[in-house]
Short mmCIF file of C-alpha atoms in Angstrom, two decimals:
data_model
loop_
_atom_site.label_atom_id
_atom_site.label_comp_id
_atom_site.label_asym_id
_atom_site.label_seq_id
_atom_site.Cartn_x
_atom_site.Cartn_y
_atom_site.Cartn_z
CA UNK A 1 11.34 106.70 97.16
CA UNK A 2 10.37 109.24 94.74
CA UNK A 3 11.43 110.29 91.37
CA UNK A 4 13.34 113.50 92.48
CA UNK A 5 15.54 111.46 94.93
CA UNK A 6 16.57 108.72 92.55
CA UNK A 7 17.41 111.77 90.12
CA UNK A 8 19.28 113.59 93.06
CA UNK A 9 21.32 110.34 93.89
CA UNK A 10 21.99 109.34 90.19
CA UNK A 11 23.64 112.73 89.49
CA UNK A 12 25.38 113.03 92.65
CA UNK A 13 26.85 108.79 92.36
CA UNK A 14 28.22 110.47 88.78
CA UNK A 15 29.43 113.94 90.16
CA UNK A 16 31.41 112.06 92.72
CA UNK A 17 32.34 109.28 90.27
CA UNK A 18 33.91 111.94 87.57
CA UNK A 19 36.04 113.52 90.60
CA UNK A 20 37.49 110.10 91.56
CA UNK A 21 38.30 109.17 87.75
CA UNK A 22 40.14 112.80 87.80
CA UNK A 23 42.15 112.22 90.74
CA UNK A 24 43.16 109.52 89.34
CA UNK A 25 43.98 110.49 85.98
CA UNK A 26 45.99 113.69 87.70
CA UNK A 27 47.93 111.21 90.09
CA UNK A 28 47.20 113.55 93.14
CA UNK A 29 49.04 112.68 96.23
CA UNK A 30 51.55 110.43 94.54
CA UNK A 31 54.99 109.65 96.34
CA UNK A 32 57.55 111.37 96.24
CA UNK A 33 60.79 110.19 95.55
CA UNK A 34 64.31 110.08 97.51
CA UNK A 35 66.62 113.09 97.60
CA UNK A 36 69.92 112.77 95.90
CA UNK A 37 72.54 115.14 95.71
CA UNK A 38 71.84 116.47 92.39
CA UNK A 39 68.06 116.16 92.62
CA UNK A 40 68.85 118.51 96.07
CA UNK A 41 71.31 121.10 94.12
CA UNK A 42 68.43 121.56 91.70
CA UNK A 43 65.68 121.96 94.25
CA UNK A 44 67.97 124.44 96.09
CA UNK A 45 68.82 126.20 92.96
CA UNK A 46 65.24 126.62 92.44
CA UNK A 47 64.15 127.67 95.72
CA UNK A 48 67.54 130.03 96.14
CA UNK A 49 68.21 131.60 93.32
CA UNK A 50 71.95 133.52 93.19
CA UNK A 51 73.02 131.58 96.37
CA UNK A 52 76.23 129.10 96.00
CA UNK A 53 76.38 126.21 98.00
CA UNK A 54 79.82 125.69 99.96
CA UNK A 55 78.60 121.80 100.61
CA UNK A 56 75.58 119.59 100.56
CA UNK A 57 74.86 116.90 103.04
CA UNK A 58 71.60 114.65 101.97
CA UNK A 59 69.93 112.37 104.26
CA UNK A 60 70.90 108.63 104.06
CA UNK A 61 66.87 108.27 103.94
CA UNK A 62 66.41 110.79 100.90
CA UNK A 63 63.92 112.74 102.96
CA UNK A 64 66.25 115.95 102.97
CA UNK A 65 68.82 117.66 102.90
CA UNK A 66 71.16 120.53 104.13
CA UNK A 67 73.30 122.76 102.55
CA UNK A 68 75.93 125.94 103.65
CA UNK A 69 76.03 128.57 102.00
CA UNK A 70 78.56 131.14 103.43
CA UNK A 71 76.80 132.07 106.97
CA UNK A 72 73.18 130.53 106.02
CA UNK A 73 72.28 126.47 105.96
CA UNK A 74 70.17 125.94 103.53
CA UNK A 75 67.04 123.20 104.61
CA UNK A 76 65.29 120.88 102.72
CA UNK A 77 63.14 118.74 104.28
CA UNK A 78 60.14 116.46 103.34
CA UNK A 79 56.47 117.73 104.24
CA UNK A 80 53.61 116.18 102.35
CA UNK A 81 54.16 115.44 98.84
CA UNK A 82 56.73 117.56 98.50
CA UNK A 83 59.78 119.22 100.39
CA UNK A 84 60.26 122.50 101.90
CA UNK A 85 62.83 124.89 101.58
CA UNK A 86 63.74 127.04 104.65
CA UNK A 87 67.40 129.26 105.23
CA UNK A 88 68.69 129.82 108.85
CA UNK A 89 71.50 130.78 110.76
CA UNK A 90 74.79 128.66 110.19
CA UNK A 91 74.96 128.60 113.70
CA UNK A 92 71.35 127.32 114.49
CA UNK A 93 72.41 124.07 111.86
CA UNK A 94 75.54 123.87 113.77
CA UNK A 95 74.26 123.80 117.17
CA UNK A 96 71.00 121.35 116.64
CA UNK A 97 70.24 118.47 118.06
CA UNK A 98 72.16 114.93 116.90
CA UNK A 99 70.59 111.44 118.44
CA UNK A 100 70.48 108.15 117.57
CA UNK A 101 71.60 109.55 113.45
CA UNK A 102 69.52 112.26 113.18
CA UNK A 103 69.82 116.01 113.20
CA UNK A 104 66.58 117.64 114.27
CA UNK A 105 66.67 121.14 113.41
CA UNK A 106 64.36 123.69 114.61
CA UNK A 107 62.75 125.75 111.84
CA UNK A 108 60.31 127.97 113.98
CA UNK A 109 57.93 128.00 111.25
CA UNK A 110 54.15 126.88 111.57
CA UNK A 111 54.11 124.71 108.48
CA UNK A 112 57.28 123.19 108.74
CA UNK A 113 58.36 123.23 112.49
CA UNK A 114 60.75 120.67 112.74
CA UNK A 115 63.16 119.37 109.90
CA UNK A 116 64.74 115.77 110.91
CA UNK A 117 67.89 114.86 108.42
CA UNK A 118 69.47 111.44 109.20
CA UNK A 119 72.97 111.62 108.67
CA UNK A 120 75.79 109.60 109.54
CA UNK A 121 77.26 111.85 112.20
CA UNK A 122 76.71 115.88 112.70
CA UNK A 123 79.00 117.89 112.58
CA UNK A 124 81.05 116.65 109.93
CA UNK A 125 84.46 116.09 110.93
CA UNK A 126 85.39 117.92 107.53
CA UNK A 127 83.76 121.02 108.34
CA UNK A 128 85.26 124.17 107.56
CA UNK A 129 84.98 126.71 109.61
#
């Protein structure tokens, strides 16, 4: 081994050392908490500003959530660290798939395809029309 390489491995052992010890101090890809129903009305708030919600319905899990909003549902479900926010049809919410407690809800969107809600049964016998 010559002197370059030792050099060359030194600076490299500290480069990578200094973006551990960063990731660390920044906390990336920490957990992300349950969904309540206030943490959801803020995150919906957020993402839809002007919109009121008619009712919220939050997963028994915490790992989203689903809101009307006159003829829009309002969707927030759980991808990566954080959740994403999508609006569709009424309808489409209505008419989604319920088994086994949970409503699987097509989003037809390439980075969130798919938003699964448990729930305790769907649609809720309360539902206005």
């Amino acid at each position: 081994m010559d002197k370059a390489y030792l050099i060359q491995l030194a600076a490299s052992t500290a480069a990578v050392s200094v973006l551990v010890g960063l990731a660390a101090w920044a906390k990336i890809a920490r957990p992300v908490g349950p969904l309540n129903l206030a943490r959801a009305q803020d995150i919906l708030a957020e993402e839809f500003p002007g919109r009121s919600l008619d009712q919220v319905w939050v997963a028994t899990d915490g790992a989203g959530a689903l809101a009307r909003s006159g003829g829009m549902a309002l969707v927030l479900c759980r991808v990566g660290d954080g959740f994403a926010a999508r609006q569709i049809p009424w309808a489409q919410a209505v008419s989604s798939s319920f088994r086994n407690g949970r409503l699987r809800i097509d989003l037809s969107d390439i980075s969130a395809p798919v938003a699964t809600i448990s729930l305790p049964s769907w649609p809720p016998k309360d539902l206005a029309a």
